[in-house]
């Protein structure tokens, strides 16, 4: 593999696939960051380069535990991840945190804003934090997070946390790319599931009641008992794993080892049953299917005339002169007729 030489045909900040792979396998964070930027790029040439890169590093992926963490804004996600992350690096783990920000999709602003999140963890040499904007007109939420996970694994990170805000669609995307899905909840915030839909509870492999300190501790313990009880009424999961409900205080650094123990127990349990690998295979199939959709959509959006047609059909959907079903069928037909005839 060569040194990071530039390839004249690419945009001038691009390296060759070999140079990216070489840097990543040497655990070079700057190259890793640049490779993630490449994978997130909408340019077709970048996409092809990123694909070539992923192919090269594939044999070095898959060895991490991938943890999804979700919860409503204010539940304490960033504080929890910082405390949990510090615990993990203290026990010798190398941690990558990929924070998905779905709000940027609509508002173009970031919920992460200017607030410096996890700044202590950010300074930890065994941690790597990467915010991922979900600002995407094309794919689903942060459709490149899967590639980013693989790149981080090849760069030697053995725990990958994917953080998302508990607002719906992004949970499902994240659930489909992680091994363990952790839901953070507040204690004493009312009996209803705090606007968290039952579906999200059902996706969780573990629940943590946050901020179990001071006056809140009693309420947190009560919530722990209530949620553990509620989980009994949920259908059993495919893995046979029974989700656990724990309590934690990120500011007092309590409960972190218990949470890690739960994740580790889950891994042991599901590996013994073959579920761990089975779930990853299923996720790859799902990735394949959603990639087909995204590639088709990207091809359509790259054509000016098709994009215009799309806008026209969208107006027809708005004024109800076309159903979404027939509008999309028409667009796909337009796409096929736009292809060169052989
Ligand atoms: P996010 O929006 O889910 O990322 O939540 P943050 O981590 O930004 O936390 C929201 C608020 O809750 C902040 O004011 C934190 O200081 C506070 N908070 C977070 N974790 C704890 C905790 O363990 N105990 C207490 N008492 N407050 C906390």
PDB file of C-alpha atoms and ligand atoms in Angstrom, residues 71-81 111-112 115 117-118 163 165 184 186 210-214 216 248-254 256, ligand 1:
ATOM      1  CA  UNK A  71     -34.129   8.847  24.506  1.00  0.00           C
ATOM      2  CA  UNK A  72     -35.986  12.129  24.352  1.00  0.00           C
ATOM      3  CA  UNK A  73     -34.037  15.400  24.431  1.00  0.00           C
ATOM      4  CA  UNK A  74     -33.179  16.208  28.032  1.00  0.00           C
ATOM      5  CA  UNK A  75     -33.230  12.611  29.254  1.00  0.00           C
ATOM      6  CA  UNK A  76     -29.473  12.888  29.707  1.00  0.00           C
ATOM      7  CA  UNK A  77     -28.054  11.097  26.685  1.00  0.00           C
ATOM      8  CA  UNK A  78     -24.900  13.101  26.204  1.00  0.00           C
ATOM      9  CA  UNK A  79     -24.137  13.157  29.936  1.00  0.00           C
ATOM     10  CA  UNK A  80     -24.779   9.406  30.134  1.00  0.00           C
ATOM     11  CA  UNK A  81     -22.661   8.620  27.075  1.00  0.00           C
ATOM     12  CA  UNK A 111     -30.028  20.159  17.995  1.00  0.00           C
ATOM     13  CA  UNK A 112     -26.461  19.565  18.974  1.00  0.00           C
ATOM     14  CA  UNK A 115     -23.289  23.214  22.904  1.00  0.00           C
ATOM     15  CA  UNK A 117     -21.244  17.819  24.077  1.00  0.00           C
ATOM     16  CA  UNK A 118     -19.112  15.188  25.713  1.00  0.00           C
ATOM     17  CA  UNK A 163     -26.796   7.910  19.540  1.00  0.00           C
ATOM     18  CA  UNK A 165     -32.939  11.317  19.574  1.00  0.00           C
ATOM     19  CA  UNK A 184     -32.926   5.972  28.320  1.00  0.00           C
ATOM     20  CA  UNK A 186     -36.661   9.554  33.108  1.00  0.00           C
ATOM     21  CA  UNK A 210     -31.351   8.262  34.179  1.00  0.00           C
ATOM     22  CA  UNK A 211     -30.625  10.901  36.828  1.00  0.00           C
ATOM     23  CA  UNK A 212     -31.091   8.487  39.748  1.00  0.00           C
ATOM     24  CA  UNK A 213     -29.524  10.830  42.271  1.00  0.00           C
ATOM     25  CA  UNK A 214     -30.618  13.230  45.019  1.00  0.00           C
ATOM     26  CA  UNK A 216     -34.808  11.678  42.121  1.00  0.00           C
ATOM     27  CA  UNK A 248     -27.913   5.277  36.638  1.00  0.00           C
ATOM     28  CA  UNK A 249     -26.599   8.649  37.633  1.00  0.00           C
ATOM     29  CA  UNK A 250     -24.227  10.040  35.074  1.00  0.00           C
ATOM     30  CA  UNK A 251     -23.208  12.991  37.217  1.00  0.00           C
ATOM     31  CA  UNK A 252     -22.348  10.658  40.117  1.00  0.00           C
ATOM     32  CA  UNK A 253     -20.884   8.086  37.730  1.00  0.00           C
ATOM     33  CA  UNK A 254     -23.151   5.383  39.108  1.00  0.00           C
ATOM     34  CA  UNK A 256     -22.068   2.467  34.432  1.00  0.00           C
TER      35      UNK A 256
HETATM   36  P1  LIG B   1     -29.731  14.996  26.196  1.00  0.00           P
HETATM   37  O1  LIG B   1     -30.497  16.112  25.612  1.00  0.00           O
HETATM   38  O2  LIG B   1     -30.554  13.747  26.277  1.00  0.00           O
HETATM   39  O3  LIG B   1     -28.393  14.748  25.561  1.00  0.00           O
HETATM   40  O4  LIG B   1     -29.458  15.389  27.735  1.00  0.00           O
HETATM   41  P2  LIG B   1     -28.196  16.043  28.447  1.00  0.00           P
HETATM   42  O5  LIG B   1     -27.134  15.018  28.657  1.00  0.00           O
HETATM   43  O6  LIG B   1     -27.825  17.293  27.728  1.00  0.00           O
HETATM   44  O7  LIG B   1     -28.804  16.385  29.878  1.00  0.00           O
HETATM   45  C1  LIG B   1     -29.943  17.196  30.064  1.00  0.00           C
HETATM   46  C2  LIG B   1     -29.903  17.826  31.447  1.00  0.00           C
HETATM   47  O8  LIG B   1     -29.967  16.836  32.449  1.00  0.00           O
HETATM   48  C3  LIG B   1     -28.609  18.605  31.709  1.00  0.00           C
HETATM   49  O9  LIG B   1     -28.940  19.761  32.408  1.00  0.00           O
HETATM   50  C4  LIG B   1     -27.806  17.659  32.560  1.00  0.00           C
HETATM   51  O10 LIG B   1     -26.931  18.337  33.446  1.00  0.00           O
HETATM   52  C5  LIG B   1     -28.883  16.914  33.340  1.00  0.00           C
HETATM   53  N1  LIG B   1     -28.407  15.572  33.699  1.00  0.00           N
HETATM   54  C6  LIG B   1     -27.876  14.670  32.851  1.00  0.00           C
HETATM   55  N2  LIG B   1     -27.525  13.553  33.510  1.00  0.00           N
HETATM   56  C7  LIG B   1     -27.831  13.748  34.812  1.00  0.00           C
HETATM   57  C8  LIG B   1     -27.720  12.942  35.989  1.00  0.00           C
HETATM   58  O11 LIG B   1     -27.220  11.810  36.006  1.00  0.00           O
HETATM   59  N3  LIG B   1     -28.205  13.493  37.147  1.00  0.00           N
HETATM   60  C9  LIG B   1     -28.740  14.732  37.191  1.00  0.00           C
HETATM   61  N4  LIG B   1     -29.191  15.159  38.371  1.00  0.00           N
HETATM   62  N5  LIG B   1     -28.858  15.515  36.113  1.00  0.00           N
HETATM   63  C10 LIG B   1     -28.403  15.043  34.933  1.00  0.00           C
END
